[in-house]
PDB file of C-alpha atoms in Angstrom:
ATOM      1  CA  UNK A  30       0.000   0.000   0.000  1.00 80.00           C
ATOM      2  CA  UNK A  31       1.175   3.500  -0.729  1.00 85.00           C
ATOM      3  CA  UNK A  32       1.473   6.191   1.931  1.00 87.00           C
ATOM      4  CA  UNK A  33      -1.401   8.021   0.228  1.00 89.00           C
ATOM      5  CA  UNK A  34      -3.690   4.978   0.527  1.00 89.00           C
ATOM      6  CA  UNK A  35      -2.656   4.396   4.127  1.00 88.00           C
ATOM      7  CA  UNK A  36      -3.355   8.054   4.909  1.00 89.00           C
ATOM      8  CA  UNK A  37      -6.767   7.859   3.206  1.00 90.00           C
ATOM      9  CA  UNK A  38      -7.636   4.687   5.110  1.00 91.00           C
ATOM     10  CA  UNK A  39      -6.607   6.290   8.404  1.00 90.00           C
ATOM     11  CA  UNK A  40      -8.803   9.305   7.634  1.00 91.00           C
ATOM     12  CA  UNK A  41     -11.807   7.057   7.053  1.00 91.00           C
ATOM     13  CA  UNK A  42     -11.276   4.951  10.179  1.00 90.00           C
ATOM     14  CA  UNK A  43     -10.752   8.010  12.376  1.00 90.00           C
ATOM     15  CA  UNK A  44     -13.146  10.561  10.890  1.00 90.00           C
ATOM     16  CA  UNK A  45     -16.002   8.843   9.034  1.00 93.00           C
ATOM     17  CA  UNK A  46     -19.275  10.024  10.577  1.00 93.00           C
ATOM     18  CA  UNK A  47     -21.126   6.983   9.251  1.00 93.00           C
ATOM     19  CA  UNK A  48     -18.690   4.629  10.935  1.00 93.00           C
ATOM     20  CA  UNK A  49     -18.699   6.642  14.168  1.00 92.00           C
ATOM     21  CA  UNK A  50     -22.511   6.690  14.265  1.00 92.00           C
ATOM     22  CA  UNK A  51     -22.687   2.944  13.609  1.00 93.00           C
ATOM     23  CA  UNK A  52     -20.288   2.228  16.479  1.00 94.00           C
ATOM     24  CA  UNK A  53     -22.086   4.697  18.751  1.00 94.00           C
ATOM     25  CA  UNK A  54     -25.442   3.138  17.871  1.00 93.00           C
ATOM     26  CA  UNK A  55     -24.176  -0.344  18.705  1.00 95.00           C
ATOM     27  CA  UNK A  56     -22.807   0.812  22.078  1.00 96.00           C
ATOM     28  CA  UNK A  57     -26.003   2.675  23.020  1.00 97.00           C
ATOM     29  CA  UNK A  58     -28.296  -0.133  21.815  1.00 96.00           C
ATOM     30  CA  UNK A  59     -26.294  -2.642  23.858  1.00 97.00           C
ATOM     31  CA  UNK A  60     -26.923  -0.565  26.989  1.00 97.00           C
ATOM     32  CA  UNK A  61     -30.693  -0.668  26.418  1.00 97.00           C
ATOM     33  CA  UNK A  62     -30.762  -4.310  25.339  1.00 96.00           C
ATOM     34  CA  UNK A  63     -28.708  -5.385  28.362  1.00 97.00           C
ATOM     35  CA  UNK A  64     -31.052  -3.502  30.700  1.00 97.00           C
ATOM     36  CA  UNK A  65     -34.180  -4.935  29.038  1.00 97.00           C
ATOM     37  CA  UNK A  66     -32.929  -8.516  28.609  1.00 96.00           C
ATOM     38  CA  UNK A  67     -34.255  -9.685  32.031  1.00 97.00           C
ATOM     39  CA  UNK A  68     -37.734  -8.740  30.789  1.00 96.00           C
ATOM     40  CA  UNK A  69     -37.252 -10.664  27.541  1.00 94.00           C
ATOM     41  CA  UNK A  70     -37.298  -7.471  25.486  1.00 95.00           C
ATOM     42  CA  UNK A  71     -35.097  -5.627  23.041  1.00 93.00           C
ATOM     43  CA  UNK A  72     -35.054  -1.852  22.638  1.00 92.00           C
ATOM     44  CA  UNK A  73     -36.990  -1.906  19.353  1.00 91.00           C
ATOM     45  CA  UNK A  74     -39.749  -3.981  20.967  1.00 94.00           C
ATOM     46  CA  UNK A  75     -40.021  -1.517  23.857  1.00 94.00           C
ATOM     47  CA  UNK A  76     -40.456   1.289  21.345  1.00 92.00           C
ATOM     48  CA  UNK A  77     -43.175  -0.728  19.609  1.00 92.00           C
ATOM     49  CA  UNK A  78     -44.957  -1.327  22.921  1.00 94.00           C
ATOM     50  CA  UNK A  79     -44.696   2.380  23.719  1.00 93.00           C
ATOM     51  CA  UNK A  80     -46.289   3.225  20.362  1.00 91.00           C
ATOM     52  CA  UNK A  81     -49.052   0.708  21.131  1.00 91.00           C
ATOM     53  CA  UNK A  82     -49.720   2.414  24.466  1.00 92.00           C
ATOM     54  CA  UNK A  83     -49.778   5.871  22.844  1.00 92.00           C
ATOM     55  CA  UNK A  84     -51.852   4.967  19.791  1.00 90.00           C
ATOM     56  CA  UNK A  85     -53.836   1.921  20.722  1.00 90.00           C
ATOM     57  CA  UNK A  86     -53.097   0.262  17.372  1.00 90.00           C
ATOM     58  CA  UNK A  87     -49.807  -0.529  15.657  1.00 89.00           C
ATOM     59  CA  UNK A  88     -49.763  -0.178  11.891  1.00 88.00           C
ATOM     60  CA  UNK A  89     -46.797  -1.691  10.077  1.00 88.00           C
ATOM     61  CA  UNK A  90     -46.298   1.078   7.526  1.00 86.00           C
ATOM     62  CA  UNK A  91     -46.250   3.727  10.253  1.00 86.00           C
ATOM     63  CA  UNK A  92     -43.835   1.746  12.418  1.00 89.00           C
ATOM     64  CA  UNK A  93     -41.471   1.091   9.511  1.00 88.00           C
ATOM     65  CA  UNK A  94     -41.288   4.812   8.790  1.00 86.00           C
ATOM     66  CA  UNK A  95     -41.008   6.004  12.375  1.00 85.00           C
ATOM     67  CA  UNK A  96     -38.539   3.379  13.568  1.00 87.00           C
ATOM     68  CA  UNK A  97     -36.625   3.337  10.264  1.00 86.00           C
ATOM     69  CA  UNK A  98     -36.976  -0.463  10.027  1.00 88.00           C
ATOM     70  CA  UNK A  99     -37.315  -2.552   6.919  1.00 90.00           C
ATOM     71  CA  UNK A 100     -40.527  -4.526   6.603  1.00 90.00           C
ATOM     72  CA  UNK A 101     -38.936  -7.919   7.284  1.00 92.00           C
ATOM     73  CA  UNK A 102     -37.260  -6.741  10.522  1.00 91.00           C
ATOM     74  CA  UNK A 103     -40.511  -5.190  11.707  1.00 92.00           C
ATOM     75  CA  UNK A 104     -42.539  -8.278  10.765  1.00 91.00           C
ATOM     76  CA  UNK A 105     -40.093 -10.526  12.624  1.00 93.00           C
ATOM     77  CA  UNK A 106     -40.380  -8.398  15.777  1.00 93.00           C
ATOM     78  CA  UNK A 107     -44.160  -8.214  15.554  1.00 94.00           C
ATOM     79  CA  UNK A 108     -44.375 -11.986  15.149  1.00 94.00           C
ATOM     80  CA  UNK A 109     -42.122 -12.590  18.174  1.00 94.00           C
ATOM     81  CA  UNK A 110     -44.189 -10.181  20.240  1.00 95.00           C
ATOM     82  CA  UNK A 111     -47.419 -11.819  19.097  1.00 95.00           C
ATOM     83  CA  UNK A 112     -46.035 -15.294  19.903  1.00 96.00           C
ATOM     84  CA  UNK A 113     -45.183 -14.115  23.424  1.00 96.00           C
ATOM     85  CA  UNK A 114     -48.714 -12.806  23.850  1.00 97.00           C
ATOM     86  CA  UNK A 115     -47.762  -9.122  24.140  1.00 96.00           C
ATOM     87  CA  UNK A 116     -49.722  -7.993  21.082  1.00 96.00           C
ATOM     88  CA  UNK A 117     -52.560  -9.394  19.018  1.00 95.00           C
ATOM     89  CA  UNK A 118     -53.654  -8.885  15.451  1.00 92.00           C
ATOM     90  CA  UNK A 119     -56.885  -6.936  15.003  1.00 91.00           C
ATOM     91  CA  UNK A 120     -59.156  -6.275  12.061  1.00 83.00           C
ATOM     92  CA  UNK A 121     -58.372  -3.059  10.222  1.00 68.00           C
ATOM     93  CA  UNK A 122     -60.148  -0.888   7.698  1.00 73.00           C
ATOM     94  CA  UNK A 123     -57.751  -1.954   4.943  1.00 72.00           C
ATOM     95  CA  UNK A 124     -57.666  -5.731   4.322  1.00 71.00           C
ATOM     96  CA  UNK A 125     -54.046  -5.417   3.113  1.00 72.00           C
ATOM     97  CA  UNK A 126     -53.015  -4.040   6.498  1.00 76.00           C
ATOM     98  CA  UNK A 127     -52.306  -6.163   9.588  1.00 82.00           C
ATOM     99  CA  UNK A 128     -52.769  -3.876  12.589  1.00 91.00           C
ATOM    100  CA  UNK A 129     -51.931  -5.006  16.131  1.00 93.00           C
ATOM    101  CA  UNK A 130     -52.861  -3.873  19.607  1.00 93.00           C
ATOM    102  CA  UNK A 131     -51.339  -4.536  22.973  1.00 94.00           C
ATOM    103  CA  UNK A 132     -52.778  -7.347  25.089  1.00 96.00           C
ATOM    104  CA  UNK A 133     -53.226  -7.338  28.863  1.00 96.00           C
ATOM    105  CA  UNK A 134     -50.011  -9.384  29.081  1.00 96.00           C
ATOM    106  CA  UNK A 135     -48.198  -6.739  27.026  1.00 96.00           C
ATOM    107  CA  UNK A 136     -49.585  -3.945  29.204  1.00 95.00           C
ATOM    108  CA  UNK A 137     -48.438  -5.759  32.328  1.00 95.00           C
ATOM    109  CA  UNK A 138     -44.973  -6.167  30.821  1.00 96.00           C
ATOM    110  CA  UNK A 139     -44.835  -2.514  29.800  1.00 95.00           C
ATOM    111  CA  UNK A 140     -45.512  -1.443  33.394  1.00 94.00           C
ATOM    112  CA  UNK A 141     -42.315  -3.262  34.409  1.00 95.00           C
ATOM    113  CA  UNK A 142     -40.226  -1.684  31.630  1.00 96.00           C
ATOM    114  CA  UNK A 143     -39.730   1.796  33.035  1.00 94.00           C
ATOM    115  CA  UNK A 144     -37.111   1.119  35.748  1.00 96.00           C
ATOM    116  CA  UNK A 145     -34.893  -0.804  33.295  1.00 96.00           C
ATOM    117  CA  UNK A 146     -35.447   1.736  30.538  1.00 97.00           C
ATOM    118  CA  UNK A 147     -34.708   4.672  32.858  1.00 96.00           C
ATOM    119  CA  UNK A 148     -31.468   3.031  34.001  1.00 96.00           C
ATOM    120  CA  UNK A 149     -30.398   2.559  30.377  1.00 97.00           C
ATOM    121  CA  UNK A 150     -31.486   6.100  29.508  1.00 97.00           C
ATOM    122  CA  UNK A 151     -29.313   7.535  32.286  1.00 97.00           C
ATOM    123  CA  UNK A 152     -26.288   5.494  31.165  1.00 97.00           C
ATOM    124  CA  UNK A 153     -26.772   6.412  27.503  1.00 97.00           C
ATOM    125  CA  UNK A 154     -27.137  10.071  28.474  1.00 96.00           C
ATOM    126  CA  UNK A 155     -23.984   9.881  30.561  1.00 97.00           C
ATOM    127  CA  UNK A 156     -21.996   8.392  27.675  1.00 96.00           C
ATOM    128  CA  UNK A 157     -23.327  10.829  25.083  1.00 96.00           C
ATOM    129  CA  UNK A 158     -23.171  13.845  27.374  1.00 96.00           C
ATOM    130  CA  UNK A 159     -25.813  16.562  27.458  1.00 95.00           C
ATOM    131  CA  UNK A 160     -24.678  18.053  24.142  1.00 95.00           C
ATOM    132  CA  UNK A 161     -24.585  14.654  22.437  1.00 94.00           C
ATOM    133  CA  UNK A 162     -28.058  13.716  23.649  1.00 94.00           C
ATOM    134  CA  UNK A 163     -29.387  17.103  22.557  1.00 94.00           C
ATOM    135  CA  UNK A 164     -27.776  16.655  19.114  1.00 93.00           C
ATOM    136  CA  UNK A 165     -29.395  13.225  18.696  1.00 91.00           C
ATOM    137  CA  UNK A 166     -32.848  14.595  19.602  1.00 91.00           C
ATOM    138  CA  UNK A 167     -32.401  17.637  17.343  1.00 91.00           C
ATOM    139  CA  UNK A 168     -31.302  15.468  14.412  1.00 89.00           C
ATOM    140  CA  UNK A 169     -34.339  13.181  14.776  1.00 85.00           C
ATOM    141  CA  UNK A 170     -36.677  16.162  15.018  1.00 86.00           C
ATOM    142  CA  UNK A 171     -35.114  17.921  11.999  1.00 87.00           C
ATOM    143  CA  UNK A 172     -35.377  14.740   9.919  1.00 83.00           C
ATOM    144  CA  UNK A 173     -39.066  14.469  10.801  1.00 77.00           C
ATOM    145  CA  UNK A 174     -38.510  11.075  12.373  1.00 70.00           C
ATOM    146  CA  UNK A 175     -41.293  11.681  14.879  1.00 61.00           C
ATOM    147  CA  UNK A 176     -39.375  10.041  17.665  1.00 56.00           C
TER     148      UNK A 176
END
């Protein structure tokens, strides 16, 4: 390798925002997933339960857009949650749509989520710092991510 290539590679590994965000995301997600593991949940599933509490009904197209998930990842999570009895499929206005709502078992689980989530939230906030957490929230808001 030439010195120019080595220098370019070093620039990417040290400065690439995409790489830094990916690593940061993995570290932060691990904090939440570790905290939620005793409840049998992952961070994405907690977000889905929270949306179910807020809205009453989960619609796949809305969740894909708001959580920035591809359809297969979302479907896999919904199916796992349904199999565990946390959500159930309901009849919707559009026969092509498969809406879900939270069950009593899911609501009971969600009540137990907050202490674990708050612990993870504090740790993530500590690692990101006040400015980092503010930047993450601002970015999501500016992108219209609704979260």
